[in-house]
mmCIF file of C-alpha atoms in Angstrom:
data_model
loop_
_atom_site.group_PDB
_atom_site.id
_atom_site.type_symbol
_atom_site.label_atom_id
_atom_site.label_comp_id
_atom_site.label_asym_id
_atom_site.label_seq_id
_atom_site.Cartn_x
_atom_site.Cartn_y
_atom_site.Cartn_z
ATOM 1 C CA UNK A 1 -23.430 1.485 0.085
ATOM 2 C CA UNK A 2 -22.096 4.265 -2.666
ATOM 3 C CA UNK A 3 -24.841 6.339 -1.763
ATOM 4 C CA UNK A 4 -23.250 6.980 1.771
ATOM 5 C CA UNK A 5 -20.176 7.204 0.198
ATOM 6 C CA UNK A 6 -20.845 10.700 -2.114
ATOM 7 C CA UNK A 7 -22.573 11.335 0.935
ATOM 8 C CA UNK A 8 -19.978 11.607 3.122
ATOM 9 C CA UNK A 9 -17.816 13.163 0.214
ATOM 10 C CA UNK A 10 -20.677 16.008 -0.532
ATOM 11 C CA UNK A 11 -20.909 16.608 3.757
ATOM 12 C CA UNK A 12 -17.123 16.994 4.004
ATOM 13 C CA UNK A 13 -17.129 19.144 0.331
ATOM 14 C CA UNK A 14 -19.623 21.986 1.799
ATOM 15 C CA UNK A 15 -17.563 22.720 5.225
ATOM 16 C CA UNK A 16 -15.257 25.703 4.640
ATOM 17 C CA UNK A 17 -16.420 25.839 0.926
ATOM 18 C CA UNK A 18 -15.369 29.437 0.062
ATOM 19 C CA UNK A 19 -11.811 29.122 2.146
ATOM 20 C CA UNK A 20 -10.941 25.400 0.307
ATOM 21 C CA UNK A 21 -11.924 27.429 -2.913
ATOM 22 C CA UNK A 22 -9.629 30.418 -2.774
ATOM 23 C CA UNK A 23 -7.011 27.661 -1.528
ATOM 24 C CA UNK A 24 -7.367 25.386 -4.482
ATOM 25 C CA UNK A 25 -7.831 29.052 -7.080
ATOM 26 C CA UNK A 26 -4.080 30.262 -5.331
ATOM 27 C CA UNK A 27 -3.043 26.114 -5.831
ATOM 28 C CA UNK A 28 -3.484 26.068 -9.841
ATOM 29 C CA UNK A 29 -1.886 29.780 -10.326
ATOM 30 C CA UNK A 30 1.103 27.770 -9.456
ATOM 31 C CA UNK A 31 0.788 24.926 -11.661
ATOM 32 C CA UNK A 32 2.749 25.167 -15.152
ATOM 33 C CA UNK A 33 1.303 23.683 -18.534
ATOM 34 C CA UNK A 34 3.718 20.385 -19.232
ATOM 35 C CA UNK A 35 3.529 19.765 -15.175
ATOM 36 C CA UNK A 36 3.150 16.435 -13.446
ATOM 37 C CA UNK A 37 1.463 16.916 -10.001
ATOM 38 C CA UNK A 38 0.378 14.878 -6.998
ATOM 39 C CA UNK A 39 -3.286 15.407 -5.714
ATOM 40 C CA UNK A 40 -4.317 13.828 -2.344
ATOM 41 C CA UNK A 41 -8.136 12.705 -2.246
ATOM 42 C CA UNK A 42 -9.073 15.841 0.279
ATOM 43 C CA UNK A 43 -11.837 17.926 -0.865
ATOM 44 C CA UNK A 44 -9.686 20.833 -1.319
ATOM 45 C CA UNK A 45 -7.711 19.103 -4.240
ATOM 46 C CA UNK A 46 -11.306 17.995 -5.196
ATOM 47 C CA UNK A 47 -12.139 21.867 -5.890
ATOM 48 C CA UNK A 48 -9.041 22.012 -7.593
ATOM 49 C CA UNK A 49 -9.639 19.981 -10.366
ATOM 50 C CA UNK A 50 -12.699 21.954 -11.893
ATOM 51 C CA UNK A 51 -9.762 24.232 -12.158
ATOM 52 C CA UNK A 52 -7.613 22.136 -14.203
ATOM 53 C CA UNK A 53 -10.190 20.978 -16.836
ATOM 54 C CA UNK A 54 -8.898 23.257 -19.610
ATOM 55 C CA UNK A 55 -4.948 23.311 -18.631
ATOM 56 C CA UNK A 56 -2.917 21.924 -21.381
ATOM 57 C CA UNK A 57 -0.368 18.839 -21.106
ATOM 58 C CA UNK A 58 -0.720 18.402 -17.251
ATOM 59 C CA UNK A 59 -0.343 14.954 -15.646
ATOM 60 C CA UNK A 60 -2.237 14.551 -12.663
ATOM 61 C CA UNK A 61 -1.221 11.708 -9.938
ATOM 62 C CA UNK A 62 -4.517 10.844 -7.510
ATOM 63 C CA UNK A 63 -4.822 9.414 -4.754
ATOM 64 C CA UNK A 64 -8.998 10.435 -4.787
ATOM 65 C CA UNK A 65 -11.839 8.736 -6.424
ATOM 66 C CA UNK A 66 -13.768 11.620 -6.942
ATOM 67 C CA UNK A 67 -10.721 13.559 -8.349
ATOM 68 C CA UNK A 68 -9.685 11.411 -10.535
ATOM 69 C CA UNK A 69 -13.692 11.278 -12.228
ATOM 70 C CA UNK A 70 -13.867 15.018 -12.212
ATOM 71 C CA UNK A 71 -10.452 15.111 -14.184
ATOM 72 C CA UNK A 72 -12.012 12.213 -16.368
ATOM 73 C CA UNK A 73 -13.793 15.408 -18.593
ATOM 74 C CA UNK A 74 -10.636 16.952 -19.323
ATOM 75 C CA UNK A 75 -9.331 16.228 -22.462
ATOM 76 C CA UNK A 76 -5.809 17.261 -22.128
ATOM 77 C CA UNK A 77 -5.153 16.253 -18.621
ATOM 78 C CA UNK A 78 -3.692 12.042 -18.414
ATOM 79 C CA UNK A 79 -4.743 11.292 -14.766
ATOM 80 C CA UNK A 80 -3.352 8.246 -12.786
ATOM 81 C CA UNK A 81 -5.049 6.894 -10.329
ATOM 82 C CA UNK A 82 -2.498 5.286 -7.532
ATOM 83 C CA UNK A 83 -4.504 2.241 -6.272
ATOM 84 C CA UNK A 84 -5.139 0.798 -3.040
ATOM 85 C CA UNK A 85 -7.571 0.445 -0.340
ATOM 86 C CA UNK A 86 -10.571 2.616 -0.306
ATOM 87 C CA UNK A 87 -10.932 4.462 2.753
ATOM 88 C CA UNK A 88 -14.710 4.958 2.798
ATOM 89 C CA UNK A 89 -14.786 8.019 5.391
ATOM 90 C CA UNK A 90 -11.985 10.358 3.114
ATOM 91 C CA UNK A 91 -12.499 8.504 -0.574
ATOM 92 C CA UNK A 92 -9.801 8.180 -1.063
ATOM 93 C CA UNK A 93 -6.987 5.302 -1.842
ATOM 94 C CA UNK A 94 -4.318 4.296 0.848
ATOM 95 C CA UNK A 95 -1.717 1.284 0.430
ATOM 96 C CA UNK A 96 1.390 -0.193 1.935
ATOM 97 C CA UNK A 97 2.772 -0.843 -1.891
ATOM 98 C CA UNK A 98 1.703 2.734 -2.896
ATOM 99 C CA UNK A 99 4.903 4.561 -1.091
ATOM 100 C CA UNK A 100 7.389 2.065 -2.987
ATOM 101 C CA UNK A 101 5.370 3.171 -6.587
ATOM 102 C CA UNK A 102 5.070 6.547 -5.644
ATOM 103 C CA UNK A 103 9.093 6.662 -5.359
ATOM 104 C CA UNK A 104 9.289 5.804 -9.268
ATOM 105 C CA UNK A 105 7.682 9.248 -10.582
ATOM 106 C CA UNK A 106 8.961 12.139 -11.661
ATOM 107 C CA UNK A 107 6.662 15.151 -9.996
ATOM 108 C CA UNK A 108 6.901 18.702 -9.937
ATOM 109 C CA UNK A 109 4.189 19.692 -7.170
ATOM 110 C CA UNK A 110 2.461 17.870 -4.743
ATOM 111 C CA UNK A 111 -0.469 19.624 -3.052
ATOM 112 C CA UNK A 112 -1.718 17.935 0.127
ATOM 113 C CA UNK A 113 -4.384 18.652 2.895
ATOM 114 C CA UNK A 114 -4.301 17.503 6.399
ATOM 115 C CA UNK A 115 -7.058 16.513 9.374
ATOM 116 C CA UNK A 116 -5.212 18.853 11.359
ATOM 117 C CA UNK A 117 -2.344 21.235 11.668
ATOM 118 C CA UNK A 118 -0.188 22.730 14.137
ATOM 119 C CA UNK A 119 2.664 24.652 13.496
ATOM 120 C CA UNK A 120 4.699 22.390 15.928
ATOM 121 C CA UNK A 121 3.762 19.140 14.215
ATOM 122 C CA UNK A 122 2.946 20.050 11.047
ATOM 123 C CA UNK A 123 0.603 18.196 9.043
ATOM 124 C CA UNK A 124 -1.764 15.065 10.681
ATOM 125 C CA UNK A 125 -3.563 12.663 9.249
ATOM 126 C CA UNK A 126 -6.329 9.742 11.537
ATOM 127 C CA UNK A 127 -4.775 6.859 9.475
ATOM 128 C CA UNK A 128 -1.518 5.998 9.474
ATOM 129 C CA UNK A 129 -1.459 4.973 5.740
ATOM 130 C CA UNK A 130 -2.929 8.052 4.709
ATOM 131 C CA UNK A 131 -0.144 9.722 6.261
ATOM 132 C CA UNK A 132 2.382 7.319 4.677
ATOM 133 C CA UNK A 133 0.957 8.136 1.465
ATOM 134 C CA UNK A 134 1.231 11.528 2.160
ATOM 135 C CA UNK A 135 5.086 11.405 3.053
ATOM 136 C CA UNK A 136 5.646 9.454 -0.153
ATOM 137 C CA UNK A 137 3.728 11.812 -2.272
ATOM 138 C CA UNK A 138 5.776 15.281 -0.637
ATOM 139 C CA UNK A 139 9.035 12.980 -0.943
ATOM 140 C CA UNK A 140 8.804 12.477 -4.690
ATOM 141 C CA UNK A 141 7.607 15.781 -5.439
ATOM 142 C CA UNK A 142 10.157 18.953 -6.095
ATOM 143 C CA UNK A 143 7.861 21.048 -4.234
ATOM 144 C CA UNK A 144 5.545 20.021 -1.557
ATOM 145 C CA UNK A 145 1.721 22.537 -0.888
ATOM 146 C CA UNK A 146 0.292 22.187 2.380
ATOM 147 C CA UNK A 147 -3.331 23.112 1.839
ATOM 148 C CA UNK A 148 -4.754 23.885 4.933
ATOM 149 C CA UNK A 149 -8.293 25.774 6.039
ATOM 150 C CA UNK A 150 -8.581 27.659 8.967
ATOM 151 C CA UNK A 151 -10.684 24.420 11.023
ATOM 152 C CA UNK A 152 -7.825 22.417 10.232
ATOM 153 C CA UNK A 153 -5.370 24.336 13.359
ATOM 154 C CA UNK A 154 -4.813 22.886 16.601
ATOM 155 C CA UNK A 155 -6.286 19.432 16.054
ATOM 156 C CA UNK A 156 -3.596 16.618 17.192
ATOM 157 C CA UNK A 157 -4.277 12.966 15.038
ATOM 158 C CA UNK A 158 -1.860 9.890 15.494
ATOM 159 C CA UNK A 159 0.197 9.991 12.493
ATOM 160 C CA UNK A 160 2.098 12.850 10.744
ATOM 161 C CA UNK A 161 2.254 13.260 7.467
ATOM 162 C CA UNK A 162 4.458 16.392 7.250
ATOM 163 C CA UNK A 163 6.769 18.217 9.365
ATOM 164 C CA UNK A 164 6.970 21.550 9.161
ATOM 165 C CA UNK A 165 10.220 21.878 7.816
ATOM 166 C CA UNK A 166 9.141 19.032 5.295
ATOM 167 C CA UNK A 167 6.630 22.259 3.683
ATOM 168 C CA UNK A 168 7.488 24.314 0.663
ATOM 169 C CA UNK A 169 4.711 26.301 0.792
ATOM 170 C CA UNK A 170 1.774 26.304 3.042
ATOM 171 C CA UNK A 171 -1.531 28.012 1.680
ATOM 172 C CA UNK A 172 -4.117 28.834 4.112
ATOM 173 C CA UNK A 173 -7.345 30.846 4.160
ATOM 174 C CA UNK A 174 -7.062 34.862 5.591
ATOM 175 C CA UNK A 175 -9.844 33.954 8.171
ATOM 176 C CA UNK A 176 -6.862 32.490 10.104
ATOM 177 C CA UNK A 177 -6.741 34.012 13.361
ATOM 178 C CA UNK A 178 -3.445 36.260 14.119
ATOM 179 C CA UNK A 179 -2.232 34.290 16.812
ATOM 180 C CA UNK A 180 -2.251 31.719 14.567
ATOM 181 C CA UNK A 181 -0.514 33.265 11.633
ATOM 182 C CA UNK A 182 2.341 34.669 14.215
ATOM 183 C CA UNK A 183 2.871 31.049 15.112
ATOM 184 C CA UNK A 184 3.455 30.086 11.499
ATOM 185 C CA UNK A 185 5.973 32.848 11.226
ATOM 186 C CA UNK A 186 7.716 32.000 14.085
ATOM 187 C CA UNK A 187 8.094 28.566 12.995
ATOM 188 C CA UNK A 188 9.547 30.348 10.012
ATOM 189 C CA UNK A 189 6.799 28.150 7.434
ATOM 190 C CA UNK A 190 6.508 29.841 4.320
ATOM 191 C CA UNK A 191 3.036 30.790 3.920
ATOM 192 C CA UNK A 192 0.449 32.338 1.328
ATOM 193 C CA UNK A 193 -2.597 33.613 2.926
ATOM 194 C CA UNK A 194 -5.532 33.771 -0.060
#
């Protein structure tokens, strides 16, 4: 029922707490007042958006339940909540139609997370239509933000949702390894380490 639903949400919000927090402080510094932006439902765009509750004139476009009622307290933020079907184990909402409406907006950032990362591969989602989402979301966007925690590297899933040419700007935690930020470099991925 819902209760194994915030469950699941609170479990997945308290691994890598600190990291997805400096990620999602870094993520706002580069939001504008008058923006429109793209969250995905991850938990890192969660801890974003007790960020964003005094910004002025922002539009926010969700793909997360929990994102869009955090955002619900702030008074000069107009959130829209792209529907769907609820994936129970991320929260979030995933759709075949949601790509084709997704096309229609005007954004100016998207910021995305990922089950896993490798600098090969780029960003990969377990569900195919969270990855399409995904896509669509970077697509529209002017600027697409990989947010991406250290435990996210070297994990393979079926679907990718970006490339790593398809990244603008990829902010990741310090505690990444060296190896592991060499790799990033030499895949020439523009990266902000916070």
């Amino acid at each position: 029922g819902r209760g194994q639903l915030e469950l699941r949400f609170a479990a997945r919000q308290q691994l890598n707490l600190d990291e997805k927090r400096r990620i999602a402080v870094r993520c706002v510094e580069l939001i504008k007042p008058g923006s429109t932006i793209f969250l995905d439902g991850s938990t890192t765009a969660y801890q974003m958006t007790r960020l964003l509750r005094d910004m002025q004139n922002l539009t926010v476009v969700t793909t997360g339940l929990y994102a869009a009622l955090e955002l619900s307290f702030a008074p000069d933020v107009t959130t829209i909540v792209v529907g769907g079907i609820l994936r129970r184990r991320t929260s979030s909402l995933v759709d075949t139609l949601t790509p084709k409406l997704l096309r229609r907006l005007h954004v100016d950032l998207a910021f995305l997370s990922c089950r896993g990362f490798t600098p090969e591969q780029g960003m990969m989602e377990s569900d195919l239509r969270e990855a399409q989402c995904k896509r669509a979301m970077a697509e529209t966007a002017a600027q697409a933000v990989a947010m991406v925690d250290r435990s996210k590297f070297g994990h393979i899933y079926v679907a990718t949702s970006l490339l790593p040419e398809e990244i603008d700007l990829l902010v990741v935690d310090s505690t990444l390894p060296a190896d592991q930020q060499k790799a990033l470099q030499a895949a020439e991925i523009k990266m902000e380490l916070v």
